[in-house]
XYZ file of C-alpha atoms in Angstrom:
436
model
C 0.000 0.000 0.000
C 1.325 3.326 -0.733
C 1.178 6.345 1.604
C -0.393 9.369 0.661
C 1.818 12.772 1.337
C -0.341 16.079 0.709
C 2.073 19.034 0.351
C 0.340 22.148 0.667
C 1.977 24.763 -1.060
C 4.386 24.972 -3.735
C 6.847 27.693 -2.820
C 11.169 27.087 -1.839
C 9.190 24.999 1.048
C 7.510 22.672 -0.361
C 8.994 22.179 -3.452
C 11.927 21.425 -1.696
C 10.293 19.172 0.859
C 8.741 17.644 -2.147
C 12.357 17.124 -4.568
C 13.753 15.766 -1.229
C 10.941 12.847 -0.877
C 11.054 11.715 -4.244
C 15.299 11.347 -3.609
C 14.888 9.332 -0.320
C 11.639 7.370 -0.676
C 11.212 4.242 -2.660
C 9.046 4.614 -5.706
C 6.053 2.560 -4.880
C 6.048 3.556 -1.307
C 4.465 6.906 -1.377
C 1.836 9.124 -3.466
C 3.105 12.445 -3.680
C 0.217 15.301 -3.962
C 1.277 18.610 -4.613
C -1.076 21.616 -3.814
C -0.304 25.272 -5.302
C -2.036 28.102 -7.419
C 0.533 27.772 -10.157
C 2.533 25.600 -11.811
C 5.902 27.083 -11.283
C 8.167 27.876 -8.680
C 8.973 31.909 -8.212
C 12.726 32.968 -7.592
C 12.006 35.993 -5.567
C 15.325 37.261 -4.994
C 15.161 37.665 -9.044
C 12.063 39.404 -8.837
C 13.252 42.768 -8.658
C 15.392 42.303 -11.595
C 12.231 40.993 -13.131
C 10.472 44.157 -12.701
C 13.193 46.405 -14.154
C 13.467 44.289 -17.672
C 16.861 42.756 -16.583
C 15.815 39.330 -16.453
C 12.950 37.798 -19.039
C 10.441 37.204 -16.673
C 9.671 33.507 -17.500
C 13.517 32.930 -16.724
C 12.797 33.961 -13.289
C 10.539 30.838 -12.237
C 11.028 27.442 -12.961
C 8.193 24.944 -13.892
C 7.082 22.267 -10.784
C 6.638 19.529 -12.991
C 10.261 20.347 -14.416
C 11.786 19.813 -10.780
C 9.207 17.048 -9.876
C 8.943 14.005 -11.585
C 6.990 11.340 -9.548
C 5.172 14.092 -7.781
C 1.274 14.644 -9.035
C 0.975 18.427 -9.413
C -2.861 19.946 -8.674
C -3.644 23.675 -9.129
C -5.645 24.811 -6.548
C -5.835 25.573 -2.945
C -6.501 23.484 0.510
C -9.485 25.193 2.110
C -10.644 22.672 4.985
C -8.621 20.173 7.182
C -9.803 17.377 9.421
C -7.211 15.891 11.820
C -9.191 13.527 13.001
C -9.962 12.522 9.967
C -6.683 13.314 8.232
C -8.569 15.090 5.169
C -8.365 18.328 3.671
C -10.524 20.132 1.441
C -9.440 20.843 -2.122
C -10.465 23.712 -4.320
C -9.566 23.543 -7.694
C -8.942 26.636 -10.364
C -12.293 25.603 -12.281
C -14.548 25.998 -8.916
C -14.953 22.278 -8.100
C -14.581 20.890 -4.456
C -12.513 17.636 -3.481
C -11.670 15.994 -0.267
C -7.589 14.415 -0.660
C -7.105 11.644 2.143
C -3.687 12.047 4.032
C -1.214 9.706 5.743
C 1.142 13.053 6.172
C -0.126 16.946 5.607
C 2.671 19.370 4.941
C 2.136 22.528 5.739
C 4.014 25.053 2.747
C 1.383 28.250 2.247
C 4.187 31.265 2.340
C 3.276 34.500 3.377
C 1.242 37.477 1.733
C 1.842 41.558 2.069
C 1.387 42.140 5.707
C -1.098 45.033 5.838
C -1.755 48.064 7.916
C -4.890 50.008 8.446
C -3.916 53.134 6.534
C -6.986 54.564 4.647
C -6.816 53.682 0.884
C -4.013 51.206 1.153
C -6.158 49.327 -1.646
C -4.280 51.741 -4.210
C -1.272 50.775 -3.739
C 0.471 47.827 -5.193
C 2.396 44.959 -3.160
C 5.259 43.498 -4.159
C 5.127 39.693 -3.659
C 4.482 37.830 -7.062
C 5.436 37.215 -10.664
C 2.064 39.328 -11.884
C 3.206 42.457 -9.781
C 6.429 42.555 -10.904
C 5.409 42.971 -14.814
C 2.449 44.992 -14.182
C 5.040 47.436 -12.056
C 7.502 47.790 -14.953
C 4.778 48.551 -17.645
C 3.176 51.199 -15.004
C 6.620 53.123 -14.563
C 6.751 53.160 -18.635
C 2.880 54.463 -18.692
C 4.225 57.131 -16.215
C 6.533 58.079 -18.489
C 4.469 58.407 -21.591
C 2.011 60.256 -19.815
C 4.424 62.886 -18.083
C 6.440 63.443 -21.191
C 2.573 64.364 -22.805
C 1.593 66.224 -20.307
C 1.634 70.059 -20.551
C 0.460 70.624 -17.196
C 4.208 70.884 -14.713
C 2.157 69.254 -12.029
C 0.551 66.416 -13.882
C 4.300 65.628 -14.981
C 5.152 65.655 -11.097
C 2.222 63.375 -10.392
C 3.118 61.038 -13.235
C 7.244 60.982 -12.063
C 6.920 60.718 -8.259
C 7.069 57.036 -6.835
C 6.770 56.595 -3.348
C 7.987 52.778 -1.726
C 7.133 52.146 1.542
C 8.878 49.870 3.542
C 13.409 49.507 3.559
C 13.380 46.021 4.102
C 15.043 43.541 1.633
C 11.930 43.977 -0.941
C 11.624 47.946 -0.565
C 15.164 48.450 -0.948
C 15.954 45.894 -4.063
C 12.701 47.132 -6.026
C 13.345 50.874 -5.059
C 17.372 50.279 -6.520
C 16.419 48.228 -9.667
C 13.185 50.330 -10.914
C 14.966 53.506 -10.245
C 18.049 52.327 -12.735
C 15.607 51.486 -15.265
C 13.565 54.292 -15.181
C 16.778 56.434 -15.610
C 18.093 54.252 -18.444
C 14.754 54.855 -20.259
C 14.941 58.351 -19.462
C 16.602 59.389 -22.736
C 13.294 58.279 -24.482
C 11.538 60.837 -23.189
C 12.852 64.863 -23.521
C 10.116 66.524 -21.968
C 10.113 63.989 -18.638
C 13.781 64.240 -18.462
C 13.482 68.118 -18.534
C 11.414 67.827 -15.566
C 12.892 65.359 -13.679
C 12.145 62.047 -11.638
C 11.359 61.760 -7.749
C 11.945 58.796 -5.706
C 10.935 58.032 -2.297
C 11.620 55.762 0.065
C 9.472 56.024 3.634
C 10.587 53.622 6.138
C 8.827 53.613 9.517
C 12.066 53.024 11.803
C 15.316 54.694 12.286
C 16.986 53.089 9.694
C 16.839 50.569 6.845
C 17.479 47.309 6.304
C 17.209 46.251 9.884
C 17.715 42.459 8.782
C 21.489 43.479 8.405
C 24.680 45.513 10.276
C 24.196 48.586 10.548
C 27.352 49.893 8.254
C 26.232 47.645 5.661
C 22.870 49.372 5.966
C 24.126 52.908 6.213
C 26.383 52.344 2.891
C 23.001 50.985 0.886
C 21.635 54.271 2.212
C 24.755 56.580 1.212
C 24.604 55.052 -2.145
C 20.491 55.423 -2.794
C 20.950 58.783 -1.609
C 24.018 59.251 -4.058
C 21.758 58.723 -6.979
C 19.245 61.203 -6.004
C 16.910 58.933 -4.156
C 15.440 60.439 -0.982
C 14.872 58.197 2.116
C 12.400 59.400 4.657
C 13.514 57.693 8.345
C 11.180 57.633 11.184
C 8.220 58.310 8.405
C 4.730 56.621 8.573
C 1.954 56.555 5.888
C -1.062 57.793 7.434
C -3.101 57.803 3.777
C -3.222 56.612 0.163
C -5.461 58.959 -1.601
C -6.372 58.600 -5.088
C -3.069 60.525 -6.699
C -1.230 61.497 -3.505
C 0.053 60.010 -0.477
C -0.185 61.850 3.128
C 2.662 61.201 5.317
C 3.250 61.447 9.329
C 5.101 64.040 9.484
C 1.797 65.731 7.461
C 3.471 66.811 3.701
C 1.205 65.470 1.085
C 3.070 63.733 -1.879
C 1.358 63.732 -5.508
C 1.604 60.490 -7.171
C 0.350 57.764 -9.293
C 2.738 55.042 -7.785
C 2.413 53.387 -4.507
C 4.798 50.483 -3.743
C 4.192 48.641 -0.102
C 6.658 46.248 0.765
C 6.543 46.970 4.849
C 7.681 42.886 5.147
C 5.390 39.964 5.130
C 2.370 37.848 7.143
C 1.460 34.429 7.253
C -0.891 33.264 5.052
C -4.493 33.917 6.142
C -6.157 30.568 5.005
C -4.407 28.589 7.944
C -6.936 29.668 10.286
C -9.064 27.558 8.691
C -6.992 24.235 8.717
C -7.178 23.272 12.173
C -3.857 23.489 13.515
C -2.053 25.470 16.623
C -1.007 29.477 15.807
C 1.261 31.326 17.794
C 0.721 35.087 18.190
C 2.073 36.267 15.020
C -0.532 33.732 12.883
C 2.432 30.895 12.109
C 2.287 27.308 12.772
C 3.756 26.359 15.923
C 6.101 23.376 15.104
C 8.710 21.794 17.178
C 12.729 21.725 16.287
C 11.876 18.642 13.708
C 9.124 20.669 12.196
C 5.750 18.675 13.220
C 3.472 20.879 14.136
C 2.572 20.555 17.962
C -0.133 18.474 18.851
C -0.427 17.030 15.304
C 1.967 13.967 14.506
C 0.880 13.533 10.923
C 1.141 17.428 10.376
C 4.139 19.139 9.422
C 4.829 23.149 9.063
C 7.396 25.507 7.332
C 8.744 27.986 5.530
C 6.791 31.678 6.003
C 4.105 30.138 7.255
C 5.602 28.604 10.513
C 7.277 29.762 13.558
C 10.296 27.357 13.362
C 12.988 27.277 15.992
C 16.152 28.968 14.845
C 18.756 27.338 16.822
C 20.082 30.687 17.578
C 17.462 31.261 19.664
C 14.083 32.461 18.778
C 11.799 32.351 15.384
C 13.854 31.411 12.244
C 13.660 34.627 9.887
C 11.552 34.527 6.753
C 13.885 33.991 4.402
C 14.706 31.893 0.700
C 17.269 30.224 2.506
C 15.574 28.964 5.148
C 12.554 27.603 3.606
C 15.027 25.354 1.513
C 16.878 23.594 4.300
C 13.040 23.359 6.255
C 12.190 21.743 3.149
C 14.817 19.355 2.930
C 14.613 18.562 6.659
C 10.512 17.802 6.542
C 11.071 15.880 3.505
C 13.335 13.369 5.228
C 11.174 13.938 8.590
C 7.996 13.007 6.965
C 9.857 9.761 5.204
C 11.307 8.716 8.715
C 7.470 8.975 9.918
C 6.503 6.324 6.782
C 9.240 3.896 8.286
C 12.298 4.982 5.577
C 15.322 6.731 7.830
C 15.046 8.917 10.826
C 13.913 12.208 11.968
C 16.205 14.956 11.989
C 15.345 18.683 14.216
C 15.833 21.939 11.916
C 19.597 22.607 12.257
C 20.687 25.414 9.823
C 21.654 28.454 10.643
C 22.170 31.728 8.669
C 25.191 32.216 6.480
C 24.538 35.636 5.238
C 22.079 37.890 3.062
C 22.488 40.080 -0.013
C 20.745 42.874 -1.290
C 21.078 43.910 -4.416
C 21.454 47.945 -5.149
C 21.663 48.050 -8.926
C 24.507 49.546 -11.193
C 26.430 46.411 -10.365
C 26.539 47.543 -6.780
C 25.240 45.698 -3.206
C 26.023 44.611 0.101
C 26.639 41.282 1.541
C 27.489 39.260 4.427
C 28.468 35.739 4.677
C 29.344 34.392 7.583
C 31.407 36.868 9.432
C 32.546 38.907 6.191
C 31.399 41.761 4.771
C 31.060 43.031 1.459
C 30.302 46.144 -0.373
C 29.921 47.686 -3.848
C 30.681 45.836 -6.904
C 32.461 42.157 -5.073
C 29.235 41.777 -3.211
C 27.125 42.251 -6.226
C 29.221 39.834 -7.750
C 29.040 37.964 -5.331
C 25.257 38.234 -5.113
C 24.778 37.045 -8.720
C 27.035 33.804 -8.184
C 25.456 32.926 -5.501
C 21.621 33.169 -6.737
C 22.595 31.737 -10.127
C 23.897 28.853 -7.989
C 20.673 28.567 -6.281
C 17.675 29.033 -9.027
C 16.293 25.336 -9.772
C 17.257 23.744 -12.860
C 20.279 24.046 -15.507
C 18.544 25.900 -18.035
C 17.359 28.605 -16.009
C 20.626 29.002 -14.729
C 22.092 29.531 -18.446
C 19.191 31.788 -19.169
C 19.690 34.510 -16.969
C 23.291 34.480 -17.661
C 22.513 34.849 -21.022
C 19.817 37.675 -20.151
C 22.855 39.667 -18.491
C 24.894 39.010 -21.356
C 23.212 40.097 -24.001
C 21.939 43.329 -21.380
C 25.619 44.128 -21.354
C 25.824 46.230 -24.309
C 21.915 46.987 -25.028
C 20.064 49.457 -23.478
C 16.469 47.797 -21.515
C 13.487 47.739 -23.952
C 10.807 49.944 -23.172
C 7.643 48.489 -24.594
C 4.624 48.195 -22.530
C 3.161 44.820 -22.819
C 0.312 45.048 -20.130
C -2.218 44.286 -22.736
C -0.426 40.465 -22.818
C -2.699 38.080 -21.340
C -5.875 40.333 -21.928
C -7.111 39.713 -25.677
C -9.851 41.710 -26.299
C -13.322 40.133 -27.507
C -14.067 39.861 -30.845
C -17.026 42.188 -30.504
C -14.410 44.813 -28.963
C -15.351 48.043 -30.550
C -12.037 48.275 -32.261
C -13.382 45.792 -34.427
C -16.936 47.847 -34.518
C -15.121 50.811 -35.893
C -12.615 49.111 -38.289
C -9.484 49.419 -36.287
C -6.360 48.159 -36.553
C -7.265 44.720 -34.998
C -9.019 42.907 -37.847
C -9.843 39.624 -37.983
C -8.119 37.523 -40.959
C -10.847 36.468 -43.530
């Protein structure tokens, strides 16, 4: 009889834990169920350079069923859980309802935009998937067609002020990488040159990047502020209006762009699986990753509050999610009988964040790094890390050929959205004919 393993979730978690079951369990021994929206695995460290046109965005995700071979890949999301049971409720893309039987339940949901109650916070835009990342750089391109049109001095200062909120990791990459392509495309546009970009960075502490030292911090800051970048410290969002922001320290700034990347919360749908939350809405698991009171229920990545044996909460991070995975994958086989269980040993070797114009900073282990070695450094280590040859080759080859091109500037929003056939276009003769 085989066991069934559900694996909710399809993020560096549990495509990880999955990868690492189908290397250490027999073939015939388990059925391997994977759960997630999509059918590919997001690099997010890559998603900045995503955004800004460095990186083809399909070379920034791999496909699951590239990285999984004996694993059966649904599309859809767990809704329901029954310990007692051991069910959970499946809902799939096209609206049906099943229930999946489970032998082990791994936990994998990630995280979403944590959220704040500022008034009109529903304008902005987060900063967490695949689909924000191209809708961001085709905005900052409409923002530049429309300000170099305008006539009107403060429409073009409405159209060329972008406000981020939040100097975490996510703030400060996006903020670094849009900000070099907007500049590069700047050329394109005389009249929106003439008047000149603003870019804004509000973080609510007294400095950024708290996840790292503080010199390594202050340098990111000296160099976004070298390139005309302001950064507003000890500054809150108090409300999004409809082309302007209001800020805490009560100036009103006029814009069309809102980025919020103020760091991350667990996903909301595990309130409704039936397992133990701590505080903070994350799984509480013990150091082998089973989630307390559950023994056929594991937890990780984002969405659970994993020892760090440091002391305290492991941090939300790419790197961590992997090794979790890895470690619940062999965990969950030594719970089938195959090996034994293992507790959650890994501790952090570093971070980089990337500052564009071949610049960053780095740590690993106790060195630091700064300028262009730790964006090197940065770029060896992800390309060593994205799943799968060929996606390694490709965004070396997207580099390379960047080298000595300048970034395109088409705006492809329309991709994905074909319009009817009844469109009025078509009413009207336009240029969208169909072939006879």
């Amino acid at each position: 009889m085989a066991w069934n393993v559900v694996i909710a979730g399809g993020g560096f978690g549990g495509a990880h834990a999955a990868a690492e079951l189908e290397r250490v369990m027999p073939k015939q021994a388990a059925r391997l169920i994977l759960v997630n929206d999509v059918n590919f695995l997001l690099y997010t460290p890559f998603l900045p350079e995503a955004a800004a046109g460095t990186l083809e965005p399909r070379h920034v995700v791999t496909p699951l069923r590239d990285m999984l071979r004996r694993t059966y890949l649904r599309l859809g999301a767990i809704t329901a859980h029954d310990p007692a049971a051991r069910t959970v409720e499946l809902r799939t893309h096209e609206g049906g309802r099943e229930t999946l039987r489970y032998d082990q339940l791994v936990l994998a949901l990630g995280s979403v935009s944590r959220l704040l109650p500022v008034p009109g916070l529903e304008r902005a835009i987060g900063f967490k998937s695949l689909a924000d990342a191209i809708w961001l750089r085709n905005h900052v391109i409409e923002t530049l067609e429309a300000a170099n049109a305008a006539e009107d001095p403060a429409q073009r200062g409405e159209q060329l002020t972008y406000v981020f909120v939040g100097g975490g990791y996510a703030g400060v990459e996006a903020l670094a990488e849009l900000q070099d392509f907007a500049v590069d495309a700047m050329d394109r546009y005389p009249r929106a040159r003439l008047h000149g970009m603003n870019w804004i960075l509000v973080e609510a502490a007294d400095r950024i990047l708290p996840e790292t030292d503080a010199d390594l911090a202050e340098y990111a800051m000296r160099e976004l502020q070298g390139r005309g970048i302001e950064v507003r410290l000890g500054t809150r969002i108090e409300e999004v209006a409809e082309h302007a922001v209001r800020l805490s320290t009560g100036e009103t700034l006029p814009t069309h762009t809102v980025l919020w990347t103020t760091g991350v919360a667990p996903h909301p749908s595990l309130r409704s699986l039936n397992v133990p939350l701590d505080d903070n809405g994350r799984v509480a698991v013990d150091e082998t990753l089973r989630v307390r009171g559950l023994d056929a229920v594991w937890a990780l990545g984002d969405c659970a509050a994993a020892p760090d044996p440091t002391g305290g909460v492991s941090p939300m991070t790419a790197q961590h999610a992997i090794r979790q995975g890895r470690t619940v994958g062999r965990n969950v086989a030594a719970a089938l009988g195959v090996g034994r269980e293992r507790p959650f040993t890994y501790r952090s070797r570093g971070a980089f964040v990337n500052l564009g114009r071949h610049k960053a900073v780095a740590k690993f282990l106790r060195w630091k790094f700064r300028g262009f070695p730790a964006w090197w450094m940065a770029r060896t280590y992800h390309v060593s890390q994205i799943p799968g040859t060929a996606r390694k080759l490709r965004a070396v080859a997207d580099w390379t050929v960047g080298l000595p091109f300048r970034r395109d500037t088409a705006e492809v929003g329309s991709i994905g959205h074909p319009r009817p056939l009844r469109a009025e276009e078509y009413a009207h003769g336009g240029t969208h004919r169909p072939v006879r």
